C-alpha positions as a printed NumPy array, in Angstrom:
array([[-126.023,  -28.802, -104.27 ],
       [-125.646,  -32.143, -105.504],
       [-123.257,  -34.014, -107.802],
       [-125.479,  -34.241, -110.913],
       [-126.549,  -30.537, -110.654],
       [-122.888,  -29.49 , -110.918],
       [-122.47 ,  -31.666, -113.843],
       [-125.244,  -30.161, -115.814],
       [-123.926,  -26.262, -114.804],
       [-120.71 ,  -27.465, -116.221],
       [-121.97 ,  -28.864, -119.17 ],
       [-123.904,  -25.715, -119.958],
       [-120.803,  -23.781, -119.232],
       [-118.468,  -25.806, -121.647],
       [-121.094,  -25.579, -124.252],
       [-121.495,  -21.664, -123.664],
       [-117.432,  -21.582, -123.885],
       [-117.492,  -23.635, -127.229],
       [-120.099,  -21.251, -129.003],
       [-118.347,  -18.132, -127.55 ],
       [-114.995,  -19.572, -129.017],
       [-116.728,  -20.225, -132.291],
       [-118.201,  -16.79 , -132.537],
       [-114.858,  -15.083, -131.768],
       [-112.974,  -17.014, -134.362],
       [-115.818,  -16.142, -136.853],
       [-115.546,  -12.697, -136.148],
       [-111.646,  -12.666, -136.625],
       [-111.903,  -14.438, -139.599],
       [-114.147,  -11.998, -141.261],
       [-111.826,   -9.258, -139.786],
       [-108.885,  -11.064, -141.571],
       [-110.769,  -11.381, -144.746],
       [-111.784,   -8.042, -144.844],
       [-108.301,   -6.691, -144.317],
       [-107.185,   -9.261, -146.927],
       [-109.998,   -7.732, -149.339],
       [-108.59 ,   -4.289, -148.999],
       [-104.961,   -4.959, -149.279],
       [-105.727,   -6.848, -152.61 ],
       [-108.618,   -5.128, -154.495],
       [-110.162,   -2.707, -151.801],
       [-107.47 ,   -0.118, -152.142],
       [-108.212,    0.316, -155.771],
       [-111.955,    0.367, -155.165],
       [-111.798,    3.006, -152.315],
       [-109.524,    5.307, -153.856],
       [-112.283,    7.275, -155.692],
       [-114.423,    7.697, -152.944],
       [-111.809,    8.887, -150.646],
       [-110.859,   11.286, -153.464],
       [-114.446,   12.366, -153.591],
       [-114.414,   12.852, -149.755],
       [-111.029,   15.149, -150.029],
       [-112.708,   17.108, -152.701],
       [-116.067,   17.619, -150.978],
       [-114.008,   18.405, -147.538],
       [-112.114,   20.885, -149.585],
       [-115.19 ,   22.783, -150.889],
       [-116.529,   22.904, -147.381],
       [-113.551,   24.626, -146.217],
       [-113.6  ,   27.085, -148.446],
       [-116.965,   28.012, -147.952],
       [-116.343,   28.175, -144.513],
       [-113.614,   30.466, -144.848],
       [-115.417,   32.549, -147.317],
       [-118.329,   33.094, -144.567],
       [-115.474,   33.254, -141.701],
       [-113.849,   36.318, -143.948],
       [-117.334,   37.898, -144.149],
       [-118.229,   37.76 , -140.742],
       [-114.894,   39.162, -139.863],
       [-114.808,   42.108, -142.427],
       [-118.126,   43.28 , -141.276],
       [-117.058,   45.285, -138.054],
       [-113.901,   46.306, -139.532],
       [-115.958,   47.775, -142.896],
       [-118.155,   49.264, -140.187],
       [-115.115,   51.028, -138.383],
       [-113.695,   52.414, -141.508],
       [-117.052,   54.051, -142.69 ],
       [-117.555,   55.548, -139.629],
       [-113.929,   56.917, -139.416],
       [-114.543,   57.895, -143.327],
       [-117.812,   59.737, -142.225],
       [-116.13 ,   61.099, -139.35 ],
       [-113.614,   62.696, -141.228],
       [-115.848,   63.989, -143.803],
       [-118.09 ,   65.691, -141.238],
       [-115.231,   67.428, -140.079],
       [-113.722,   68.63 , -143.158],
       [-117.597,   70.119, -143.977],
       [-117.962,   71.536, -140.411],
       [-114.328,   73.676, -140.901],
       [-115.129,   74.336, -144.37 ],
       [-118.642,   75.828, -143.18 ],
       [-116.979,   77.7  , -140.295],
       [-114.327,   79.246, -142.45 ],
       [-116.98 ,   80.453, -145.058],
       [-119.19 ,   82.103, -142.499],
       [-116.009,   84.392, -141.025]])
């Protein structure tokens, strides 16, 4: 490589670094600006949406708990009904045996 092509490559690299530095500086400035806005006004502006989010989360949790309780109570209810039927059938069998003798 000759000296001129290296000089062109160095110039392109320097321009690329300057553009990258400006882009990074712009991104950081926007980030700090948004942080400053949040600390000044955004906190007040975001209280209501966060409150709504908590309310909706609690509603979803409540519905989930109801569904979970319903699903969990199904086998328990089936077992309870089966035991009641078994006891009733045994008492009928005892009663019918006692009347027939």
